[in-house]
């Protein structure tokens, strides 16, 4: 019973993971699209922030410039009547496109203003309690956003002190309106709002949000006297936006119906540090849910399609598997015969070439009556024929298993024997061969035939790699290192274009090569528990490295020598 439950649970888990992987795959383009939308909103928000700062920066230094005008300073001394002063300030107002310009004495009373002729004239009104006036009288640039006490219109006020003999005797102030920015924001895709340090919204593309607090849902604005004073007690309770959580720079807000499971809105924000303001971009989270719904729909559709295809392919596979097995059985027999024929042809080529070379040399020696050298050649020919006989005996079992060159042999003797076979060829092609070895008897777990095949193939490969170049050198080095025997065979030829493929069967860098020599070497080394690698030497040419564990007597009991 439990086994069935676990089996069903395993299948359900696999299907769930499959749907999850498909969903993640499908979500990649949608995720990129969401990132682009967020990046676009961030760029737009940055543009809005820059436009707000730019609008204020246009007038930031105007009060300072006006403070340098002698007529402005003389207004405080009474040299100009309010009407003359009003006309003068009115001309500056139209020239600079500000809302109002007015001059305050040291007590904060307006002695002149550009709106002197309006019913809501600032002339005679006292602004001494305003923060911007206090900052100006302290010798700093005063900046303040709030609702005008006379006009009841929100505006941004900038003031700078007026000096007489290095003593501040009053201030000149300007008022600018930022409502034009709100008009621009309303044409955008998102709701934009700007809140002050008290979290009171004073600029917004949504008119109903203005003069409300933001980010403190549930708390009464009556607890914030500074905000009440700034907006002349015109601040109402917060807009209903309760924060659920934040992911990176994005804030999500509670949904009245689904709480924080499916947030209703999200916002991005940027700080305007100079004024302690924060500009927010609020947008609906609906497009995220639309994307998620689309991802789920596509994922389920792909999942069902894959299941349908899998079942069809599985049925077809089950119907044809037996037929394929029968074909593979026949093909394996043919492949075994072909591989055996290939190995026989290649492995017999080396000793037959040596026998041909020795016979040709013996004919020359007979003409010169060097019978002793002829006898040496005949001994070598006899040894090669004996080795061929042994190889034929080993190939009898090829159809059932691969030849394993197990046993032990003296690798130094095998190297010397292989070098003797190539003496005439080396001399004929002006090749210098150096054997570097410190010991005469180094035993490795590979029989003599296998070792001589390894050296013969590596030397032949080196000779062919050096081609017709003038200076030809082959270096064979045999060393012991921490219980291992390492053989390095290096030439100064052209190197190997792709060392990673050199041991693959039928891969050859020569036009007439069979691509089997190094593959057979690799097989002999691996079957005798050795390793082989190749690299292009920094000084040129290729360097083959063969390594075995040095033969120990205790290995004799566990090693089988093939028939």
Coordinates of C-alpha atoms in Angstrom, one line a residue, residues 59-381:
X59 CA 13.8 80.9 -9.7
X60 CA 16.1 79.7 -6.9
X61 CA 18.6 82.6 -7.2
X62 CA 16.1 85.3 -8.2
X63 CA 15.6 86.6 -4.6
X64 CA 19.4 87.0 -4.2
X65 CA 19.6 88.9 -7.5
X66 CA 16.8 91.2 -6.4
X67 CA 18.5 91.8 -3.1
X68 CA 21.3 93.4 -4.9
X69 CA 19.0 96.0 -6.4
X70 CA 19.1 99.4 -4.6
X71 CA 15.5 100.2 -5.3
X72 CA 14.4 97.0 -3.4
X73 CA 16.5 98.1 -0.4
X74 CA 15.1 101.7 -0.6
X75 CA 11.5 100.3 -0.3
X76 CA 12.3 99.4 3.3
X77 CA 13.4 102.9 4.1
X78 CA 10.2 104.4 2.8
X79 CA 11.7 106.3 -0.1
X80 CA 9.1 104.8 -2.5
X81 CA 5.4 104.7 -1.8
X82 CA 3.5 101.3 -2.1
X83 CA 2.1 102.1 -5.5
X84 CA 5.5 103.0 -7.1
X85 CA 7.0 100.0 -5.4
X86 CA 4.1 97.8 -6.6
X87 CA 4.5 98.9 -10.2
X88 CA 8.3 98.2 -10.1
X89 CA 7.8 94.7 -8.6
X90 CA 4.9 94.0 -11.0
X91 CA 7.2 94.7 -14.0
X92 CA 9.8 92.2 -12.6
X93 CA 7.0 89.7 -12.0
X94 CA 5.9 89.8 -15.7
X95 CA 9.5 89.6 -16.8
X96 CA 10.4 86.6 -14.7
X97 CA 7.0 84.8 -14.9
X98 CA 6.7 84.3 -11.1
X99 CA 3.4 84.5 -9.3
X100 CA 4.2 87.2 -6.7
X101 CA 7.2 89.3 -5.5
X102 CA 7.0 91.1 -2.2
X103 CA 9.4 92.9 0.2
X104 CA 9.3 92.2 4.0
X105 CA 10.7 94.4 6.8
X106 CA 12.6 93.0 9.7
X107 CA 9.3 92.0 11.5
X108 CA 7.9 90.1 8.5
X109 CA 5.4 92.8 7.4
X110 CA 5.1 93.2 3.6
X111 CA 5.9 96.8 2.7
X112 CA 5.5 96.3 -1.0
X113 CA 4.2 93.6 -3.3
X114 CA 3.6 93.0 -7.0
X115 CA -0.1 92.3 -6.3
X116 CA -0.7 95.6 -4.5
X117 CA -3.7 96.4 -6.6
X118 CA -5.5 93.0 -6.0
X119 CA -8.1 92.4 -3.3
X120 CA -5.7 89.7 -2.0
X121 CA -2.8 92.0 -1.9
X122 CA 0.1 91.0 0.4
X123 CA 1.0 94.6 1.3
X124 CA 0.6 95.2 5.0
X125 CA 0.2 91.5 5.8
X126 CA 2.6 89.9 8.3
X127 CA 4.6 86.8 7.2
X128 CA 7.0 86.8 10.1
X129 CA 6.0 83.3 11.3
X130 CA 6.7 81.7 7.9
X131 CA 9.8 79.4 7.9
X132 CA 11.2 80.9 4.7
X133 CA 11.3 84.5 6.3
X134 CA 13.1 83.1 9.4
X135 CA 15.7 81.4 7.2
X136 CA 16.2 84.6 5.2
X137 CA 16.6 86.7 8.4
X138 CA 19.2 84.2 9.5
X139 CA 21.3 84.8 6.4
X140 CA 20.3 81.7 4.5
X141 CA 18.2 81.1 1.4
X142 CA 14.7 80.4 2.7
X143 CA 12.6 77.8 0.8
X144 CA 9.1 76.6 1.8
X145 CA 6.1 75.0 0.2
X146 CA 2.6 75.7 1.7
X147 CA -0.7 77.3 1.3
X148 CA -0.7 81.1 1.1
X149 CA -2.3 82.7 4.2
X150 CA -3.9 85.4 2.0
X151 CA -4.5 83.7 -1.3
X152 CA -5.3 80.2 0.1
X153 CA -3.4 78.9 -2.9
X154 CA -0.5 76.4 -2.6
X155 CA 2.8 77.8 -3.7
X156 CA 6.6 77.5 -3.3
X157 CA 8.1 80.5 -1.5
X158 CA 11.8 81.6 -1.8
X159 CA 13.3 84.4 0.2
X160 CA 16.7 86.1 0.7
X161 CA 17.8 88.7 3.2
X162 CA 18.2 92.4 2.4
X163 CA 21.3 94.0 4.0
X164 CA 22.4 97.5 5.0
X165 CA 25.9 97.8 6.3
X166 CA 26.2 94.0 6.7
X167 CA 23.0 94.0 8.8
X168 CA 19.9 92.1 7.6
X169 CA 17.1 94.6 7.7
X170 CA 14.4 92.6 5.8
X171 CA 13.9 90.1 3.0
X172 CA 12.7 89.9 -0.6
X173 CA 10.4 86.9 -1.3
X174 CA 8.9 85.3 -4.4
X175 CA 6.0 82.9 -4.8
X176 CA 5.9 80.4 -7.7
X177 CA 3.1 78.0 -8.6
X178 CA 3.8 74.4 -9.7
X179 CA 0.3 73.5 -10.9
X180 CA 1.5 73.5 -14.5
X181 CA 3.6 70.4 -13.7
X182 CA 0.5 68.6 -12.4
X183 CA -1.2 69.2 -15.8
X184 CA 1.7 67.5 -17.5
X185 CA 1.7 64.6 -15.1
X186 CA -2.0 63.9 -15.7
X187 CA -1.2 63.1 -19.4
X188 CA 1.1 60.3 -18.3
X189 CA 0.2 56.7 -17.7
X190 CA 0.8 56.6 -13.9
X191 CA -0.5 58.6 -10.9
X192 CA 2.2 61.0 -9.7
X193 CA 2.3 62.6 -6.2
X194 CA 4.9 64.5 -4.2
X195 CA 4.8 64.4 -0.4
X196 CA 6.8 66.5 2.1
X197 CA 8.8 65.4 5.1
X198 CA 5.5 65.0 7.0
X199 CA 4.1 62.7 4.3
X200 CA 1.5 65.3 3.3
X201 CA 0.7 65.3 -0.4
X202 CA 1.0 68.8 -1.9
X203 CA 1.4 68.0 -5.6
X204 CA -0.5 65.3 -7.4
X205 CA -1.9 64.3 -10.8
X206 CA -4.9 63.1 -8.8
X207 CA -6.6 66.2 -7.5
X208 CA -8.5 64.3 -4.8
X209 CA -5.2 63.2 -3.1
X210 CA -3.9 66.8 -2.5
X211 CA -3.5 67.9 1.1
X212 CA -3.9 64.4 2.4
X213 CA -1.3 62.3 4.2
X214 CA 0.3 59.4 2.4
X215 CA 1.7 56.1 3.8
X216 CA 0.1 56.3 7.3
X217 CA -3.3 54.8 6.7
X218 CA -5.4 54.7 9.8
X219 CA -3.6 57.5 11.6
X220 CA -5.1 60.9 12.1
X221 CA -3.4 64.0 10.6
X222 CA -4.4 65.9 13.8
X223 CA -1.3 64.3 15.4
X224 CA 1.0 66.3 13.0
X225 CA 0.9 70.0 14.0
X226 CA 3.7 70.9 11.5
X227 CA 1.6 69.7 8.6
X228 CA -1.5 71.5 9.8
X229 CA 0.5 74.7 10.1
X230 CA 2.1 74.3 6.6
X231 CA -1.3 73.9 5.0
X232 CA -3.4 76.2 7.2
X233 CA -5.3 73.4 8.9
X234 CA -6.5 72.2 5.4
X235 CA -5.0 68.7 5.6
X236 CA -7.4 65.8 5.8
X237 CA -7.0 62.2 6.8
X238 CA -4.8 59.8 4.8
X239 CA -5.6 58.3 1.4
X240 CA -6.3 54.5 1.8
X241 CA -3.1 53.0 0.7
X242 CA -1.7 50.5 3.2
X243 CA 1.7 49.0 2.5
X244 CA 1.8 45.2 2.2
X245 CA 5.5 44.6 1.4
X246 CA 8.4 45.7 -0.6
X247 CA 10.3 43.9 -3.3
X248 CA 13.5 45.8 -4.2
X249 CA 12.5 49.4 -5.0
X250 CA 8.8 48.5 -5.6
X251 CA 6.2 48.9 -2.8
X252 CA 2.9 46.9 -3.0
X253 CA -0.3 48.2 -1.4
X254 CA -3.2 46.3 0.1
X255 CA -6.3 45.3 -2.0
X256 CA -9.6 46.0 -0.2
X257 CA -11.0 42.6 -1.4
X258 CA -8.0 40.3 -1.5
X259 CA -5.8 41.9 1.1
X260 CA -2.1 41.4 0.4
X261 CA -2.5 38.2 -1.5
X262 CA -3.2 40.1 -4.6
X263 CA -2.1 43.7 -4.0
X264 CA -4.1 46.4 -5.8
X265 CA -1.4 48.9 -6.5
X266 CA 2.4 49.3 -6.6
X267 CA 4.6 52.3 -6.4
X268 CA 8.1 53.5 -7.2
X269 CA 9.7 56.5 -5.5
X270 CA 12.6 58.9 -5.6
X271 CA 13.9 61.2 -2.9
X272 CA 14.4 64.9 -3.5
X273 CA 16.9 65.4 -0.7
X274 CA 17.3 69.1 -0.9
X275 CA 13.7 69.8 0.1
X276 CA 13.0 66.6 2.0
X277 CA 10.3 65.6 -0.5
X278 CA 9.5 62.3 -2.0
X279 CA 8.0 61.8 -5.5
X280 CA 5.9 58.7 -6.0
X281 CA 4.7 56.9 -9.1
X282 CA 1.6 54.8 -8.3
X283 CA 0.2 52.3 -10.8
X284 CA -2.2 49.4 -10.9
X285 CA -0.8 45.9 -10.4
X286 CA -3.4 44.5 -12.9
X287 CA -0.8 44.0 -15.7
X288 CA 1.2 41.7 -13.4
X289 CA -1.8 39.5 -12.8
X290 CA -2.6 39.5 -16.5
X291 CA 1.0 38.3 -17.3
X292 CA 0.8 35.6 -14.6
X293 CA -2.5 34.3 -16.0
X294 CA -1.1 34.2 -19.5
X295 CA 2.0 32.4 -18.2
X296 CA -0.1 29.8 -16.4
X297 CA -2.3 29.2 -19.5
X298 CA 0.6 28.8 -21.8
X299 CA 2.4 26.5 -19.4
X300 CA -0.6 24.2 -18.9
X301 CA -1.1 24.1 -22.7
X302 CA 2.5 23.2 -23.3
X303 CA 2.4 20.6 -20.5
X304 CA -0.7 18.9 -22.0
X305 CA 1.0 19.0 -25.5
X306 CA 4.2 17.4 -24.1
X307 CA 2.2 14.7 -22.3
X308 CA 0.3 13.9 -25.6
X309 CA 3.5 13.8 -27.6
X310 CA 5.3 11.7 -25.0
X311 CA 2.6 9.1 -24.9
X312 CA 2.6 8.8 -28.7
X313 CA 6.3 8.6 -29.0
X314 CA 6.4 6.0 -26.2
X315 CA 3.9 3.8 -27.9
X316 CA 5.8 4.0 -31.2
X317 CA 9.0 3.3 -29.4
X318 CA 7.6 0.2 -27.6
X319 CA 6.3 -1.1 -31.0
X320 CA 9.7 -0.7 -32.7
X321 CA 12.1 -1.5 -29.9
X322 CA 12.2 -5.3 -30.5
X323 CA 12.8 -4.7 -34.2
X324 CA 15.7 -2.4 -33.4
X325 CA 17.2 -4.9 -30.9
X326 CA 17.2 -7.6 -33.6
X327 CA 18.9 -5.2 -36.0
X328 CA 21.5 -4.2 -33.4
X329 CA 22.3 -7.9 -32.8
X330 CA 23.1 -8.4 -36.5
X331 CA 25.0 -5.1 -36.7
X332 CA 27.1 -5.9 -33.7
X333 CA 28.3 -9.1 -35.4
X334 CA 29.2 -7.2 -38.6
X335 CA 30.9 -4.5 -36.6
X336 CA 33.0 -7.0 -34.7
X337 CA 34.2 -8.6 -37.9
X338 CA 35.0 -5.2 -39.4
X339 CA 36.8 -4.0 -36.3
X340 CA 38.8 -7.2 -36.2
X341 CA 39.8 -6.9 -39.9
X342 CA 40.8 -3.2 -39.3
X343 CA 43.0 -4.0 -36.3
X344 CA 44.6 -7.0 -38.1
X345 CA 45.5 -4.8 -41.1
X346 CA 46.8 -2.0 -39.0
X347 CA 48.7 -4.0 -36.4
X348 CA 50.3 -6.2 -39.0
X349 CA 51.4 -3.2 -41.0
X350 CA 54.2 -2.2 -38.6
X351 CA 56.0 -5.5 -38.2
X352 CA 55.6 -6.3 -41.9
X353 CA 57.1 -3.0 -42.8
X354 CA 60.0 -3.7 -40.5
X355 CA 60.5 -7.2 -42.0
X356 CA 60.5 -5.6 -45.5
X357 CA 63.0 -3.0 -44.4
X358 CA 65.3 -5.7 -42.8
X359 CA 65.1 -7.9 -45.9
X360 CA 66.0 -5.0 -48.1
X361 CA 68.9 -4.1 -45.9
X362 CA 70.1 -7.8 -45.7
X363 CA 70.3 -7.9 -49.5
X364 CA 72.7 -4.9 -49.5
X365 CA 74.7 -6.5 -46.7
X366 CA 75.0 -9.8 -48.6
X367 CA 76.4 -7.9 -51.6
X368 CA 79.0 -6.4 -49.3
X369 CA 79.6 -9.8 -47.6
X370 CA 78.7 -8.6 -44.1
X371 CA 77.3 -11.9 -43.1
X372 CA 77.4 -11.1 -39.4
X373 CA 75.0 -8.1 -39.9
X374 CA 72.8 -10.2 -42.1
X375 CA 72.5 -12.8 -39.3
X376 CA 71.5 -10.0 -36.9
X377 CA 68.8 -8.9 -39.3
X378 CA 67.5 -12.5 -39.7
X379 CA 67.2 -12.7 -35.9
X380 CA 65.1 -9.5 -35.8
X381 CA 63.0 -10.9 -38.7

